PDB file of C-alpha atoms in Angstrom:
ATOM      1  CA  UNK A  29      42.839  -4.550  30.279  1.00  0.00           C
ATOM      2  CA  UNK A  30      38.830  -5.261  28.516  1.00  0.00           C
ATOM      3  CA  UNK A  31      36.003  -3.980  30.045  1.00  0.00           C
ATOM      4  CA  UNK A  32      33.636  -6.584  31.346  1.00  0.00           C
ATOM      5  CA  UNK A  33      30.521  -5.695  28.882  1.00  0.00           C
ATOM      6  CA  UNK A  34      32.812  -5.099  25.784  1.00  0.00           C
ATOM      7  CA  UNK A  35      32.264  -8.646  24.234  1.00  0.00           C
ATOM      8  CA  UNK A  36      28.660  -9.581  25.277  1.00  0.00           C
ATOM      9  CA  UNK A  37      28.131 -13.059  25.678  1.00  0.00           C
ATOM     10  CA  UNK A  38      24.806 -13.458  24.005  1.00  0.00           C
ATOM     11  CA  UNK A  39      24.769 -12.272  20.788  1.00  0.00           C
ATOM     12  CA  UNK A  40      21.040 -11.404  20.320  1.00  0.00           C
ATOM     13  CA  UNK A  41      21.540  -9.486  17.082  1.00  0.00           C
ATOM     14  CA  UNK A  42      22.571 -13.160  15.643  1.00  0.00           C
ATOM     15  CA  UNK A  43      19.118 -14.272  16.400  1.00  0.00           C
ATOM     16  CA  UNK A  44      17.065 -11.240  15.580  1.00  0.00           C
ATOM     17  CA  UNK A  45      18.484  -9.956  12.379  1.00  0.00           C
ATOM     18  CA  UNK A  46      17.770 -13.278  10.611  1.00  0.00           C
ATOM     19  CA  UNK A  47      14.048 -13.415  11.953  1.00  0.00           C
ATOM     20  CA  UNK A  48      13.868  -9.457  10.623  1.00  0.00           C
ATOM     21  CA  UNK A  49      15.507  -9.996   7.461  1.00  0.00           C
ATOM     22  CA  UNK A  50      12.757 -13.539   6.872  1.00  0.00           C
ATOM     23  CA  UNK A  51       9.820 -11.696   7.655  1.00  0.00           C
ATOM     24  CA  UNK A  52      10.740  -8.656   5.027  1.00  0.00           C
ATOM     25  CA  UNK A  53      11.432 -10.607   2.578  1.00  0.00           C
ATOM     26  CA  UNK A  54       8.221 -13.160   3.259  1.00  0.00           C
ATOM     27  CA  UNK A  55       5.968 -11.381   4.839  1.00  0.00           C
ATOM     28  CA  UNK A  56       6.152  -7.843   3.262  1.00  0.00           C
ATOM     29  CA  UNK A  57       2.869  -8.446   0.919  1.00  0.00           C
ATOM     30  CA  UNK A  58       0.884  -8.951   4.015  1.00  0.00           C
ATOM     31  CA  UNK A  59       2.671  -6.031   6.157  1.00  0.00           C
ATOM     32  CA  UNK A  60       1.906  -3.899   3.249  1.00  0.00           C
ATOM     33  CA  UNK A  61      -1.656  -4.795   3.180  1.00  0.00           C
ATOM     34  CA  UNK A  62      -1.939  -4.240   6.917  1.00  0.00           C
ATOM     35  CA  UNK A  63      -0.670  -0.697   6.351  1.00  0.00           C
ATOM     36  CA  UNK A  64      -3.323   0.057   3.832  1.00  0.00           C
ATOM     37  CA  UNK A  65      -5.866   1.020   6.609  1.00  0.00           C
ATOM     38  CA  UNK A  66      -4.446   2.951   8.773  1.00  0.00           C
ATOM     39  CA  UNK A  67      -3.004   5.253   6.044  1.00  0.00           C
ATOM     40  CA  UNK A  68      -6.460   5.744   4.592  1.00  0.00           C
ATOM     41  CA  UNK A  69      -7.400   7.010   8.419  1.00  0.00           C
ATOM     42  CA  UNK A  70      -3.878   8.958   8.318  1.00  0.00           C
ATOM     43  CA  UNK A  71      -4.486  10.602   5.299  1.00  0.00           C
ATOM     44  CA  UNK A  72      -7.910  11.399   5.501  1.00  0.00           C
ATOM     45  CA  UNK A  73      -7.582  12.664   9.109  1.00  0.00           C
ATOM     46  CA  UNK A  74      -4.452  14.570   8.181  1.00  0.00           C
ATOM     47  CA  UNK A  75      -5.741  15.894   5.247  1.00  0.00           C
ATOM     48  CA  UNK A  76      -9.024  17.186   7.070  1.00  0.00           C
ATOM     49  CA  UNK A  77      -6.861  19.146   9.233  1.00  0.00           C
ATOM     50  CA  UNK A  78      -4.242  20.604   7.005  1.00  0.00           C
ATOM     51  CA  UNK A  79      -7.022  21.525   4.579  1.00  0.00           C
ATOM     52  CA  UNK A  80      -9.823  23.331   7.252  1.00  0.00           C
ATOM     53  CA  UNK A  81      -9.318  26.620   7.924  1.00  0.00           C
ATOM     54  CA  UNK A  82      -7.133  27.425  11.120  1.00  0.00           C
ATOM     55  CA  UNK A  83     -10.232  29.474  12.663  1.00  0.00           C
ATOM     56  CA  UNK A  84     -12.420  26.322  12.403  1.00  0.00           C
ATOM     57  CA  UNK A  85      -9.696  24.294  13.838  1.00  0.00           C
ATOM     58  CA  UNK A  86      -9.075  26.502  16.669  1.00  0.00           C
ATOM     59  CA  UNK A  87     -12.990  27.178  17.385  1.00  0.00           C
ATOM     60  CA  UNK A  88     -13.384  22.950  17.656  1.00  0.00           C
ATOM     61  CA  UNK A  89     -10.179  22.377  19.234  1.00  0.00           C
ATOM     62  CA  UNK A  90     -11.030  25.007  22.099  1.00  0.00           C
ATOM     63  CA  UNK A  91     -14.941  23.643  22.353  1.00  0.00           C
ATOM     64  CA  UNK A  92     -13.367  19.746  22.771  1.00  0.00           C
ATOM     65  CA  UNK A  93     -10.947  20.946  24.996  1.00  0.00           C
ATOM     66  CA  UNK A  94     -13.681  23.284  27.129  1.00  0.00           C
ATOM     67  CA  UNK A  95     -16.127  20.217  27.388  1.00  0.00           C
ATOM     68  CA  UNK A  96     -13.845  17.641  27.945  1.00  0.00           C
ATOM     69  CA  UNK A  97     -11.529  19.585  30.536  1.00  0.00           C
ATOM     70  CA  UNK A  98     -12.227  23.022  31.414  1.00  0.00           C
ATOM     71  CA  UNK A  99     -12.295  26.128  30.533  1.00  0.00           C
ATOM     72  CA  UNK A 100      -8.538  26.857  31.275  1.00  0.00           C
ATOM     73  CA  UNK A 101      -7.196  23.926  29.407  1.00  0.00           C
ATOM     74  CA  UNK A 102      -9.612  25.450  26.261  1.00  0.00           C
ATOM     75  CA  UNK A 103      -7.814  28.861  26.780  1.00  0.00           C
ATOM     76  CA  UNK A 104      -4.350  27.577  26.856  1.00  0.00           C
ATOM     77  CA  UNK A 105      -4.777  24.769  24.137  1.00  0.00           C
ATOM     78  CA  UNK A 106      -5.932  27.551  22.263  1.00  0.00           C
ATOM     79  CA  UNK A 107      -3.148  29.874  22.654  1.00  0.00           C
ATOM     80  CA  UNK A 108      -0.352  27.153  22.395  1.00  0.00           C
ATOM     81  CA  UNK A 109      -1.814  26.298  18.881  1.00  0.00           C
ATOM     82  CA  UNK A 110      -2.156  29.899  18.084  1.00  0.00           C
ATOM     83  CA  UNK A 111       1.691  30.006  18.850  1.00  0.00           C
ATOM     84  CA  UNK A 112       2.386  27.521  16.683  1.00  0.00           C
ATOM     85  CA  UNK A 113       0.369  29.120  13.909  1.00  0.00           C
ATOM     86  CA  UNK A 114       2.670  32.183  14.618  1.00  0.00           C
ATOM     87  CA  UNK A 115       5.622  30.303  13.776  1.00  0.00           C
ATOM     88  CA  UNK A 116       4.904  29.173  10.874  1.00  0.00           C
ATOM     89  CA  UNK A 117       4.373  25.299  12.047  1.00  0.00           C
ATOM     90  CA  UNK A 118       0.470  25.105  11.977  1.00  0.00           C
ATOM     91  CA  UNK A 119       0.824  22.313   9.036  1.00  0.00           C
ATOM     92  CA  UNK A 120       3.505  20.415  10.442  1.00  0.00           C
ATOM     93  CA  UNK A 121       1.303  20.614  13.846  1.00  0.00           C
ATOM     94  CA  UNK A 122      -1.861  19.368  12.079  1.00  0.00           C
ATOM     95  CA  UNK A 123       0.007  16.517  10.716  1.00  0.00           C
ATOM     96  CA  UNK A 124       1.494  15.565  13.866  1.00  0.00           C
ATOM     97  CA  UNK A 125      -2.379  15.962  15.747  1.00  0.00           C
ATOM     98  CA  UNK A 126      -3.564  13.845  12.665  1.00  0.00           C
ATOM     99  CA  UNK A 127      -0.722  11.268  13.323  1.00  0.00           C
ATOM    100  CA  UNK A 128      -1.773  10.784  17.191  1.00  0.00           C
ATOM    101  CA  UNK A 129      -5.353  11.304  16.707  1.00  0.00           C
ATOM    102  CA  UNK A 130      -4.803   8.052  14.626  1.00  0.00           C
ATOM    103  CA  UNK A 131      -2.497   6.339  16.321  1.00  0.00           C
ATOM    104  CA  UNK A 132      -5.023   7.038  19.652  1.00  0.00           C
ATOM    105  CA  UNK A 133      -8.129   5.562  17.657  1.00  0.00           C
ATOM    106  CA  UNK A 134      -6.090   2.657  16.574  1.00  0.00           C
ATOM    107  CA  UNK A 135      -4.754   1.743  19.903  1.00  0.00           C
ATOM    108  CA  UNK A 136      -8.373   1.839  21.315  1.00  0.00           C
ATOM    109  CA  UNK A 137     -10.213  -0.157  18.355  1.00  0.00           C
ATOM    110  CA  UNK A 138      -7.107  -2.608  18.981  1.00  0.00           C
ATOM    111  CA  UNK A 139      -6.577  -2.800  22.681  1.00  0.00           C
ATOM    112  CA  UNK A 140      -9.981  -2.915  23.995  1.00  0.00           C
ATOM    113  CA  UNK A 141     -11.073  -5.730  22.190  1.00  0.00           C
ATOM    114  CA  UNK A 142      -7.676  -7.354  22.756  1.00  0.00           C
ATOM    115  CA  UNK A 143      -8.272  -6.357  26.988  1.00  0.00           C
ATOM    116  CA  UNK A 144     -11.335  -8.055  26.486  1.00  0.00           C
ATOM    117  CA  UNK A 145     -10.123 -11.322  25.016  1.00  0.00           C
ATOM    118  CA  UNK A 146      -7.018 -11.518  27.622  1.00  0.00           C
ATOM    119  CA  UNK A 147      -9.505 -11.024  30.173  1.00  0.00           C
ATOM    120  CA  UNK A 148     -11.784 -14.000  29.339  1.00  0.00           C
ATOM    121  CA  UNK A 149      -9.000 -16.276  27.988  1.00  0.00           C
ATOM    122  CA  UNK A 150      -6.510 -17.104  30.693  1.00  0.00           C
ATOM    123  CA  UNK A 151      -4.436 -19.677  28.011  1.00  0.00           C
ATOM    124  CA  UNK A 152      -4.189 -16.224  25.497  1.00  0.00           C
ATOM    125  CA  UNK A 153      -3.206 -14.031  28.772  1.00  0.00           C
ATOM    126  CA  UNK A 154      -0.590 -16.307  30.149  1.00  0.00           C
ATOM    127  CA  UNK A 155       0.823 -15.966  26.218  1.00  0.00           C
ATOM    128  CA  UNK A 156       0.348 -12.574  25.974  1.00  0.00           C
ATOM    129  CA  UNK A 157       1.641 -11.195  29.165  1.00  0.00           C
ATOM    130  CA  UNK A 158       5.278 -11.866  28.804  1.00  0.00           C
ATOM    131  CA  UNK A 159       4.860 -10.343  25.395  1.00  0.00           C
ATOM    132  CA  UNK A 160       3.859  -7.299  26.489  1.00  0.00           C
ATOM    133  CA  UNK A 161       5.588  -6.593  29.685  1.00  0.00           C
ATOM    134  CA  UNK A 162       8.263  -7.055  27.624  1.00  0.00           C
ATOM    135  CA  UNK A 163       7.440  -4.644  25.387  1.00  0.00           C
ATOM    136  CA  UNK A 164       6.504  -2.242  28.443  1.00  0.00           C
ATOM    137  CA  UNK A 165       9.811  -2.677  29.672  1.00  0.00           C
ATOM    138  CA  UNK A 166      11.923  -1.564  26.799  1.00  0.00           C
ATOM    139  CA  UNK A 167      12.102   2.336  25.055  1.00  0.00           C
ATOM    140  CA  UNK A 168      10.035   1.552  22.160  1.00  0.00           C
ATOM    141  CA  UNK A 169      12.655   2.325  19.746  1.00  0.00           C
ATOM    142  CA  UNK A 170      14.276  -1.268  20.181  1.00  0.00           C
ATOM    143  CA  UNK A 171      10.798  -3.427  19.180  1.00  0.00           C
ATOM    144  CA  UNK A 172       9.615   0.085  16.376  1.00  0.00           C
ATOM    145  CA  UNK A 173      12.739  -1.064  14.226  1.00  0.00           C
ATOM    146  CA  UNK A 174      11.224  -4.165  13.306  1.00  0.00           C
ATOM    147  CA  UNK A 175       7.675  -2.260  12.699  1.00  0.00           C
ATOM    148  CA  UNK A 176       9.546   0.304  10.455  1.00  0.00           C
ATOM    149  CA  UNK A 177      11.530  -1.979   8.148  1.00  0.00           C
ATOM    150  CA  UNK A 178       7.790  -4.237   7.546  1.00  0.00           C
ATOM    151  CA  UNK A 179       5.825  -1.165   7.106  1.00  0.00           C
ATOM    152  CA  UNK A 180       7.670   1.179   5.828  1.00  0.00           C
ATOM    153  CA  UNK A 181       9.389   4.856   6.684  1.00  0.00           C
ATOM    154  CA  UNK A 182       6.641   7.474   6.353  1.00  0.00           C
ATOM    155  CA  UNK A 183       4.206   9.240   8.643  1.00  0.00           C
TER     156      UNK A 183
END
């Protein structure tokens, strides 16, 4: 006896892969040239963190976190990257704050504009909203594939 869901009906891999496999052949000079940006923020962030002493990092880190939230959240931000220093991951940490501190500024130098557009074009929102409750709707893994194999594996 099958199962009901063993053999899918729509193949969507038969439409996708082609579309994938076009644009990295075509369009890779242009994804590439995309990408040029926001490593130069990547690297230079990252590097400005892996690079500055730990005491300096920890001293701002606590101040942000003490004007922005409180003093509590300073004290604890504080001590959970002091035990990350202890165990031995303060580089891979920095890297990782240097990859979301970009990934945050790109989102908002991005998205706001983009909020603003959709907001005073309702022809661009009617096309953009299926895209992106779309996109809201599935784990990101299934539409970062594409973004990986046009950009590039790296940080």
């Amino acid at each position: 006896m099958t199962r009901l869901f063993e053999n899918p009906a729509i193949d969507v891999a038969a439409f996708v892969d082609p579309a994938i496999d076009w644009m990295s052949e075509n369009l890779r000079p242009t994804f590439q040239l995309l990408k040029v940006p926001f490593a130069y923020v990547l690297d230079g962030i990252g590097d400005l963190l892996v690079d500055t002493r730990p005491e300096i990092v920890l001293i701002a880190i606590f101040l942000l976190a003490w004007q922005l939230a409180s003093l509590r959240i300073a004290l604890w931000s504080t001590a959970g990257l002091i035990a990350i220093g202890l165990l031995g991951a303060w580089t891979d940490a920095m890297i990782t704050l240097g990859l979301v501190t970009t990934a945050v500024l790109f989102s908002v130098l991005i998205g706001v504009p983009m909020g603003v557009l959709l907001a005073k074009s309702r022809l661009l929102d009617r096309t953009m909203r299926p895209i992106l409750d779309t996109m809201q709707t599935l784990p990101a893994f299934v539409y970062l594939i594409p973004v990986v194999v046009m950009f590039g594996i790296g940080n």
